[in-house]
XYZ file of C-alpha atoms in Angstrom:
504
model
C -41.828 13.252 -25.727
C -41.848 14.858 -29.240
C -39.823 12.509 -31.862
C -37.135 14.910 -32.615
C -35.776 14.545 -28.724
C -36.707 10.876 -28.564
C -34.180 10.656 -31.676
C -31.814 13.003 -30.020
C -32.303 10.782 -26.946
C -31.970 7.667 -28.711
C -28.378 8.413 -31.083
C -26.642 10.934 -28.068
C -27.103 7.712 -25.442
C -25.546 5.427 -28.001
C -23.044 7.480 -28.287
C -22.134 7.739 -24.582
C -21.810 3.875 -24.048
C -17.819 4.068 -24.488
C -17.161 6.201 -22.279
C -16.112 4.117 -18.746
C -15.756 6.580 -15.832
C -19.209 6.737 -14.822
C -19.170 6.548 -10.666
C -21.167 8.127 -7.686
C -19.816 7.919 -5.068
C -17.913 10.613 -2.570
C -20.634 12.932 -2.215
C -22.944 13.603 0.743
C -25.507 16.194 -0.807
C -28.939 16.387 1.387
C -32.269 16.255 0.261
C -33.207 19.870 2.194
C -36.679 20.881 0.574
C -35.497 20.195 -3.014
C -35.493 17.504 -5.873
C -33.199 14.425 -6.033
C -30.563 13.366 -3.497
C -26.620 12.856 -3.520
C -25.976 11.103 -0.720
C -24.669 8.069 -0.770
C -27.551 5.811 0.635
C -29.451 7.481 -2.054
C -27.147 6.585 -5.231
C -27.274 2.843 -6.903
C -24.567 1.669 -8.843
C -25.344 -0.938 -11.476
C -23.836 -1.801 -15.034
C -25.473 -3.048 -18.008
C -23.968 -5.740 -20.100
C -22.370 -3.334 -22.232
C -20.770 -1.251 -19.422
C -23.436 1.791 -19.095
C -23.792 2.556 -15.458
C -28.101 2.422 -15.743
C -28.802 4.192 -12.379
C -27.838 8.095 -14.411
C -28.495 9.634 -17.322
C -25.611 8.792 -19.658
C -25.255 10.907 -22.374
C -23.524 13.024 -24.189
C -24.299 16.219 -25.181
C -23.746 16.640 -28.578
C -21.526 14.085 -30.927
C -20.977 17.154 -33.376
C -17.465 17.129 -33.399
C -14.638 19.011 -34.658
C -11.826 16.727 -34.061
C -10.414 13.468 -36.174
C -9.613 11.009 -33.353
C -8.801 7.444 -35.087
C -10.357 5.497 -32.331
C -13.614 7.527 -32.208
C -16.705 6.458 -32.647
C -18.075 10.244 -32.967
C -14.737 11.398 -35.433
C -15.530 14.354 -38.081
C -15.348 12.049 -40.391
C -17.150 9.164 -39.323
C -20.327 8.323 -40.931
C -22.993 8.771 -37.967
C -25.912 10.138 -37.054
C -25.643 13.676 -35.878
C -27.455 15.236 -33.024
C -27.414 18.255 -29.828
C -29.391 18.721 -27.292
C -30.325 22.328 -26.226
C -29.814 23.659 -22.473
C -33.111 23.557 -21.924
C -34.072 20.278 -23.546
C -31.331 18.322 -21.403
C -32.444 19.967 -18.329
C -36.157 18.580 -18.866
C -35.180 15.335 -19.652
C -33.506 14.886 -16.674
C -35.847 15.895 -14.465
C -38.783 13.887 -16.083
C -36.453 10.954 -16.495
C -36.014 11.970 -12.133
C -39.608 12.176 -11.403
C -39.982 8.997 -12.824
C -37.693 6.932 -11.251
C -35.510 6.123 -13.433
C -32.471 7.613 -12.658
C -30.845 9.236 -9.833
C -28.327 11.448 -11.183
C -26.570 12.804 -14.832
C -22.915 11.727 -16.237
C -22.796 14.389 -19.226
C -19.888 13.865 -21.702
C -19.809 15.908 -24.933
C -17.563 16.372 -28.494
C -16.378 19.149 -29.265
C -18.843 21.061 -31.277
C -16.959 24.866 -33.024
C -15.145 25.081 -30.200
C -14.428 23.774 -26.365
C -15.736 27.285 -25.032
C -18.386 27.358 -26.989
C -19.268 23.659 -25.837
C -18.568 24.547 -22.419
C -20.839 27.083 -22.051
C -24.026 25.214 -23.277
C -23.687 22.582 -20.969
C -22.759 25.117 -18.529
C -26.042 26.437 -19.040
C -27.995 22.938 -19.108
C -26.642 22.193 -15.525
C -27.176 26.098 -14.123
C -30.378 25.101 -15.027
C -30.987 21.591 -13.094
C -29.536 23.355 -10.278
C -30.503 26.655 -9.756
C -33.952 26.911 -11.458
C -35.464 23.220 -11.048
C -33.589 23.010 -8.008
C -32.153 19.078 -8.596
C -29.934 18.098 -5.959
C -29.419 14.734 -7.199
C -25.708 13.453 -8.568
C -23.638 15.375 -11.855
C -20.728 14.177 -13.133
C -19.326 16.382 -15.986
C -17.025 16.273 -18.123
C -14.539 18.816 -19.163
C -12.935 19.445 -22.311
C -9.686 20.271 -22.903
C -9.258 23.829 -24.366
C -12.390 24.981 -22.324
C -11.604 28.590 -20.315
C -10.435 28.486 -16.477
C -13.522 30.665 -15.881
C -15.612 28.191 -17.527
C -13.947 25.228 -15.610
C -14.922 27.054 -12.360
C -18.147 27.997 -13.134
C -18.900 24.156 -14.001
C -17.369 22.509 -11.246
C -19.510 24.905 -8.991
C -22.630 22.756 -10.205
C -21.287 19.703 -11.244
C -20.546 16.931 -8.192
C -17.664 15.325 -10.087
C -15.365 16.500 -13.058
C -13.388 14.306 -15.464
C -10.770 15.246 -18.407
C -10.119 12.354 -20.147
C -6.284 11.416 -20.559
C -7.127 9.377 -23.998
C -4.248 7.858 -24.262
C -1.734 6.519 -21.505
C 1.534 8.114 -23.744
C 2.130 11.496 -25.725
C 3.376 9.796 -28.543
C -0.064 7.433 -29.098
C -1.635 10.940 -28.544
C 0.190 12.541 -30.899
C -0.627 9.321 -33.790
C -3.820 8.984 -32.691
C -5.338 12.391 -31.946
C -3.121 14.779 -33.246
C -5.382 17.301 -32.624
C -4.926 16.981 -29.135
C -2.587 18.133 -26.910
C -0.883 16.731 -23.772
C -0.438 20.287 -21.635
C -3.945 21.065 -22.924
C -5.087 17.621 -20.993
C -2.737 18.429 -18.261
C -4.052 22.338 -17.112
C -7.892 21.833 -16.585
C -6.755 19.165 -14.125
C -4.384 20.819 -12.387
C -6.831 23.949 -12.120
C -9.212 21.753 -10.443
C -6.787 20.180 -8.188
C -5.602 23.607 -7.119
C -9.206 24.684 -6.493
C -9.934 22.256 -4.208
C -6.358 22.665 -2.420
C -8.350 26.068 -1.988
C -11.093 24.801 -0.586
C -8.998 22.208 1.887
C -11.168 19.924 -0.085
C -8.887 17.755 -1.750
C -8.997 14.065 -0.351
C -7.246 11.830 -3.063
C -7.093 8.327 -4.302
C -7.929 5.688 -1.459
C -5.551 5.419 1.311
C -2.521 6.240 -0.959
C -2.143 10.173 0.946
C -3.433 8.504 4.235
C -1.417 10.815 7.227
C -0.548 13.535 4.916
C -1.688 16.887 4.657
C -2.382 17.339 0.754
C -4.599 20.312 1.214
C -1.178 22.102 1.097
C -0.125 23.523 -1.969
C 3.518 22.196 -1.342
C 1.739 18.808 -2.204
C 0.605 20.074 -5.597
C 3.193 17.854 -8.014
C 3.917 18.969 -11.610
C 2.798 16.171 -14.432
C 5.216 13.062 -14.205
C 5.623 13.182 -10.578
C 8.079 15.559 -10.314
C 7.585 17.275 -6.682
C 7.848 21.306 -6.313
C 10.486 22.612 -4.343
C 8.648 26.234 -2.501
C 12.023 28.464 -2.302
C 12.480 30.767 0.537
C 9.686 33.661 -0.004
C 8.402 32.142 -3.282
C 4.704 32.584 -3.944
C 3.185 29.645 -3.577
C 0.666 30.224 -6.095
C 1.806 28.478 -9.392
C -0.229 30.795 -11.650
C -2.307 27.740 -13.058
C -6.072 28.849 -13.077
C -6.753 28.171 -9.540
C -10.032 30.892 -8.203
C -7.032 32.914 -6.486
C -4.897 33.773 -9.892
C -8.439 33.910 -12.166
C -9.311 36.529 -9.281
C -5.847 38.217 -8.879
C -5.798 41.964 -9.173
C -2.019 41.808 -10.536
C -2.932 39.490 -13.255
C -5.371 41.585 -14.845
C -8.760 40.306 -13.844
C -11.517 41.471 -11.988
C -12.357 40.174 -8.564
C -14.775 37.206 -9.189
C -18.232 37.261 -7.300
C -19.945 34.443 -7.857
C -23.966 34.915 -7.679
C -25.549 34.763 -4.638
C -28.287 31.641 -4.929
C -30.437 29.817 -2.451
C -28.009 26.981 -1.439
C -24.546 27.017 -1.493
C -22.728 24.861 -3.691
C -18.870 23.567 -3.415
C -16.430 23.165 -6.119
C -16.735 19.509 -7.265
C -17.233 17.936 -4.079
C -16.689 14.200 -5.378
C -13.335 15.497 -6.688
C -11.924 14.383 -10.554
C -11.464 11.759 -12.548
C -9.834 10.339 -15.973
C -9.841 7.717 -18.368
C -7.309 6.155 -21.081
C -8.161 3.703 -23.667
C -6.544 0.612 -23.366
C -5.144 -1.714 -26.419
C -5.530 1.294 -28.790
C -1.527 1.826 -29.141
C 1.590 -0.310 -28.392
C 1.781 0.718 -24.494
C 3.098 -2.486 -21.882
C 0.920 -2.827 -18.785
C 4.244 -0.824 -17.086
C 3.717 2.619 -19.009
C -0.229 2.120 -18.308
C 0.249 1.759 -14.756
C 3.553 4.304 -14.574
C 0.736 7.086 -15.955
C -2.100 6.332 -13.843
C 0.434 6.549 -10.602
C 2.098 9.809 -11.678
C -2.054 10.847 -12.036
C -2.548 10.244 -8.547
C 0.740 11.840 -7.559
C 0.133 15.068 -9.552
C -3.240 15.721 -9.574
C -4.558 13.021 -6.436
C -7.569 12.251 -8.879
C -10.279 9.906 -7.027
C -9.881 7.378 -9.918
C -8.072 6.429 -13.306
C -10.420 4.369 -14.753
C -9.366 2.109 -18.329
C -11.154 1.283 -21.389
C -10.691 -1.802 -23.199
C -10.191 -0.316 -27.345
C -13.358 -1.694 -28.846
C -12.329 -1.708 -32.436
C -14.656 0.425 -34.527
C -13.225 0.891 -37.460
C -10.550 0.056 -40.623
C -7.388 1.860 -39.794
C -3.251 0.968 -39.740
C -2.680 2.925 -36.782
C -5.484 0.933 -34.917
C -5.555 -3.063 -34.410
C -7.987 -5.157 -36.296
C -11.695 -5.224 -37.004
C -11.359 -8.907 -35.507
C -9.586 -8.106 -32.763
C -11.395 -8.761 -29.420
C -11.403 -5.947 -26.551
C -8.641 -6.727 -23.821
C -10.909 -7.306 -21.245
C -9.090 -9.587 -19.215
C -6.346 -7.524 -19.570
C -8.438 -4.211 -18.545
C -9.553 -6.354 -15.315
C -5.716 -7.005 -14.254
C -5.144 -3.179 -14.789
C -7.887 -2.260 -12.538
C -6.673 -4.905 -9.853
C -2.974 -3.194 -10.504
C -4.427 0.155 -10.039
C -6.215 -0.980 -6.735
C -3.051 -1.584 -5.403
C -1.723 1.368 -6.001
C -4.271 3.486 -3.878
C -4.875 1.107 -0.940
C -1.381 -1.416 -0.905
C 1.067 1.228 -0.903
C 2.581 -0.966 -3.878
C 4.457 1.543 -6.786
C 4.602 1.038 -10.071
C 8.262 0.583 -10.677
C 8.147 -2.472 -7.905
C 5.390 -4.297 -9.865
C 7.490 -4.731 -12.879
C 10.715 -5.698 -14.529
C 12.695 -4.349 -17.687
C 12.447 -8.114 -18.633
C 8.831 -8.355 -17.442
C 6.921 -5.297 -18.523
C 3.198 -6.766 -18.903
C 1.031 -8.284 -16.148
C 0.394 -11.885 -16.111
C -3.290 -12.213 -16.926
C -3.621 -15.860 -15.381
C -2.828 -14.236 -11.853
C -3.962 -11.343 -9.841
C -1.345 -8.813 -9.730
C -0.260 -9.242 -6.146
C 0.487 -12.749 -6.756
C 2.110 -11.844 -10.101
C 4.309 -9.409 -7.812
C 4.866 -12.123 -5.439
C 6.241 -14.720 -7.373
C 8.529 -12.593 -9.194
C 9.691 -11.340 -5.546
C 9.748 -15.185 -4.249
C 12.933 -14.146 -2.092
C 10.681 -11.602 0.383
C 8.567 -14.975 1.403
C 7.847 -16.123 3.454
C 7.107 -13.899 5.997
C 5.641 -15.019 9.766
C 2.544 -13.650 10.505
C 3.478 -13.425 14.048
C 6.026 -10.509 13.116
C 5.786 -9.173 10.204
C 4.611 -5.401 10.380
C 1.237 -4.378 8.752
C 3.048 -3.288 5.220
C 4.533 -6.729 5.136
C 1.157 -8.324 6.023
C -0.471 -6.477 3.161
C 1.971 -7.734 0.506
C 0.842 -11.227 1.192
C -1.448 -12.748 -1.818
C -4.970 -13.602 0.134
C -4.619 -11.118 2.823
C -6.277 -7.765 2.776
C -6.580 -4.787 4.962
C -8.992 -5.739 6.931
C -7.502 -9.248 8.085
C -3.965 -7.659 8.179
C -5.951 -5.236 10.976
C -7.325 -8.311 12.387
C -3.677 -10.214 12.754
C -2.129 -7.011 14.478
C -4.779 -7.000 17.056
C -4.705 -10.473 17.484
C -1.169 -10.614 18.189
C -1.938 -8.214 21.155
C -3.448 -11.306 22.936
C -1.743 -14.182 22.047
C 0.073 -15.598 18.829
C -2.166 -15.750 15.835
C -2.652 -19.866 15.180
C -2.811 -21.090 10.967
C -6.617 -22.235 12.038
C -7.603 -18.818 12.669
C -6.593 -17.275 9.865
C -9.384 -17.923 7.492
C -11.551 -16.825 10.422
C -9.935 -13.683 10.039
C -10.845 -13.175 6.501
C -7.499 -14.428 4.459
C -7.779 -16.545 1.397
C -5.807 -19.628 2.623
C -5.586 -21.279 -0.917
C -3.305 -18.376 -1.617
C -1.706 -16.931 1.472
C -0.714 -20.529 2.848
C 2.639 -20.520 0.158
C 3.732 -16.991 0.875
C 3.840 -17.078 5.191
C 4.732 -19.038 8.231
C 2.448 -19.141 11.412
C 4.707 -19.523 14.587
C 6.970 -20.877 12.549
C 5.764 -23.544 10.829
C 4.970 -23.193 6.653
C 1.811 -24.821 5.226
C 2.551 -24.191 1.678
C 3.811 -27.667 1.189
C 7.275 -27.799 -0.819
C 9.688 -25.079 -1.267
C 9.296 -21.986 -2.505
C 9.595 -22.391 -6.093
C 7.354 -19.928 -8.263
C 6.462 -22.650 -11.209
C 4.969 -24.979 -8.277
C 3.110 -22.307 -6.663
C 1.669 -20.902 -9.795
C 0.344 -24.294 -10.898
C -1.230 -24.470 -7.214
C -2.989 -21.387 -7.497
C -4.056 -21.798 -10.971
C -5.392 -25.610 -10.171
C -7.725 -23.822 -7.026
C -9.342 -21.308 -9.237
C -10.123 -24.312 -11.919
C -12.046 -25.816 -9.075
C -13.530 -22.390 -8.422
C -14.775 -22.066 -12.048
C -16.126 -25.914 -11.972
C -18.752 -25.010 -9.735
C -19.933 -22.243 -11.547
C -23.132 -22.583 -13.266
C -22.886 -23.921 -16.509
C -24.237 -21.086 -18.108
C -23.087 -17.534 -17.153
C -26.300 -16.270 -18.903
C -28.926 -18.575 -16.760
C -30.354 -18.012 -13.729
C -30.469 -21.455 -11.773
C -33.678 -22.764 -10.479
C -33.600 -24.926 -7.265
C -36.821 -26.236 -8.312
C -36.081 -26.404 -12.423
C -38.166 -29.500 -13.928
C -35.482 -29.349 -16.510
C -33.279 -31.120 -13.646
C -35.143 -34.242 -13.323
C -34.902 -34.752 -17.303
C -32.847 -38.186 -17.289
C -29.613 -38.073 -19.551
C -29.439 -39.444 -22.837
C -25.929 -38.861 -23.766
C -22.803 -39.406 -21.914
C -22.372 -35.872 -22.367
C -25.604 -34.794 -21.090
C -25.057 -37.166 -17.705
C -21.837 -34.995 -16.911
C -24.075 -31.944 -17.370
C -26.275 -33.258 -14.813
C -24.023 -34.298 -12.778
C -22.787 -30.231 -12.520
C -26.115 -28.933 -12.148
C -26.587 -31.087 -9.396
C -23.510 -29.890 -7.300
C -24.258 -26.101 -8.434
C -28.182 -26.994 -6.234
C -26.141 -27.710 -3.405
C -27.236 -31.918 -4.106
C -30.736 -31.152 -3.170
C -32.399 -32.679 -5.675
C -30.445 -36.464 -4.889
């Protein structure tokens, strides 16, 4: 590799590391005579330290970029390193990086260098490339920009497995402070193109189980932005005239019939489906407008995933928090758990939060946050409560909630065969009754519970290793060092119970 690329390579990867939505899975692309493979036996998932997925190519492909976002690391007017990759330069990269084994698939992100088209249609080329004269069949996640053409945005998502436009921002206004530059409805039409295309294509599977039963291959299902459902009237068409392949292609609208080239093997429109992104602790927003945004996501636009990124502070700014101010990660973590419920719960966003309660609590899950601020649904008998009531119980998931129901069939579900069903008794035990009979100990009251709950993961975190960073020897001489200290002999004393007390 010439040094020019390597440095390309080397600034262009950097670059990449912030952005979050970097996933494989949902596609089922054979290996059929050419190079690489989608499926999903054949993708690895893994995260570095510093939250790059390491089984793909993460990279962006050029930081050149035209637009003044305060919380960019890759601004205009941010004093960086500079690079862009040609088509062609990308393209062979990948594939040596793929011959080699060390990745198994490409998440390309981009600025915006002149212009989104003309952004659009280099990377365009790069992945036209991979795919139609290398022949790589292996995983691409692209990203789209907003501003890019609808023709572009097809032509893309015809070689790409997954598309993403990121969001930003979970409100207009922090858009509007932050990157003025940007625009909401800008954000909002390459993702509803994309969503319509794959309505198209009867393609469209959404977040989790969130659609389970419904039929939201059917246009009717399409939902403006904000969640706002579209009422068909009596012979309306029920195209919306939003860049889907029937209006680019529509005679009455001007255009041409589009006929896409005829190559070897057939590709479908974004099989893996879209995806976005906000930044999280960049503006003033309360865990409620975070979570209110993401829903109204899957509503509108049934994206696969709305992923969040904790604000890593890069720079001197009074719009932005401090220099010293550590990324929310905790608070990222309880957003993701929030948003899990949300696709596979049924939970909404309105019933996780109060007007006097607008922020998660990051001590407790979010289920158990929802719980204790709902202490008058509990507690609720196993023996008879349906499987949505089930599912609202802290420590039991959908698969033991499956497991109760068919249970119950037989006989009545006993309190000693619950944890052999899979639920977490050290929280489900204060929110239900089995035949009857609670186990939580004294009355419901929240403060108790909490303290409960919070006491159990203490002893969870006790017998931890000691350090996060080390792994733990069975066999480590260091072990049989005798203490010196007081100090040291508790240390022992919980490296011994982390080896299981083999070495007394």
């Amino acid at each position: 590799m010439d040094r020019s690329l390597m440095d390309k390579l080397q600034i262009l990867a950097d670059s990449a590391k912030y952005d979050v939505s970097c996933s494989t899975s949902g596609v089922e692309r054979k290996n059929a005579g050419r190079m690489g493979n989608a499926a999903c036996a054949g993708i690895c998932h893994s995260w570095s330290a510093d939250g790059r997925c390491i089984s793909l190519l993460k990279i962006l492909f050029t930081n050149k970029c035209v637009y003044d976002c305060e919380y960019c690391v890759n601004r205009r007017s941010a004093d960086v390193e500079r690079a862009s990759f040609e088509p062609s330069e990308l393209a062979d990269l990948t594939m040596e990086f793929y011959r080699r084994n060390y990745i198994e698939g490409l998440f390309l992100s981009s600025a915006v260098e002149h212009s989104p088209d003309y952004t659009a249609e280099r990377i365009l080329q790069c992945l036209s490339l991979l795919r139609y004269e290398y022949g790589f069949a292996g995983y691409i996640h692209a990203k789209i920009i907003p501003g890019v053409s609808q023709e572009l945005i097809h032509a893309i998502g015809m070689v790409a497995d997954r598309l993403s436009v990121n969001i930003e921002l979970p409100t207009g206004e922090s858009l509007q402070r932050l990157a003025p530059q940007k625009k909401v409805n800008a954000i909002f039409s390459p993702m509803k193109q994309i969503t319509t295309t794959l309505i198209e294509q009867k393609a469209l599977k959404g977040p989790g189980t969130m659609f389970k039963g419904k039929n939201i291959n059917n246009p009717l299902h399409d939902l403006q932005p904000m969640g706002k459902e579209l009422i068909q009237t009596e012979g309306a068409d029920a195209d919306m005239g939003d860049g889907s392949l029937y209006q680019i292609s529509s005679p009455k609208e001007g255009h041409s019939l589009i006929k896409e080239p005829r190559y070897k093997y057939k590709e479908r429109f974004a099989p893996a489906g879209q995806t976005t992104q906000m930044i999280i602790g960049a503006g003033t927003e309360t865990d409620r407008q975070i979570v209110k945004t993401s829903e109204s996501l899957y509503r509108s636009f049934k994206m696969k995933r709305v992923y969040f990124s904790a604000y890593v502070p890069v720079r001197n700014s009074p719009l932005l928090p401090s220099l010293f101010t550590a990324p929310p990660l905790v608070r990222e973590h309880r957003l993701y758990q929030a948003d899990w419920l949300l696709r596979f719960y049924g939970f909404s966003a309105d019933e996780m939060f109060t007007d006097a309660e607008p922020n998660l609590d990051l001590e407790l899950d979010p289920k158990i946050t929802w719980a204790l601020r709902n202490i008058h649904y509990f507690p609720i008998e196993v023996n008879k409560a349906s499987m949505e009531e089930l599912l609202r119980i802290p420590g039991v998931g959908t698969t033991s909630a499956l497991r109760i129901i068919r249970q119950r069939k037989v006989c009545a579900v006993k309190y000693e065969d619950l944890k052999k069903m899979g639920v977490v008794l050290k929280r489900a035990r204060f929110f239900l009754t089995c035949s009857g009979k609670y186990y939580g100990g004294k009355d419901l009251i929240p403060e108790y519970i909490k303290g409960k709950i919070l006491k159990a993961d203490g002893i969870k975190s006790r017998l931890l290793p000691i350090n996060d960073e080390i792994q733990i020897s069975m066999f480590s001489p260091e072990s049989f060092h005798l203490p010196a200290t007081p100090q040291d002999s508790v240390s022992l004393q919980r490296s011994l119970e982390t080896n299981g007390g083999l070495l007394i």
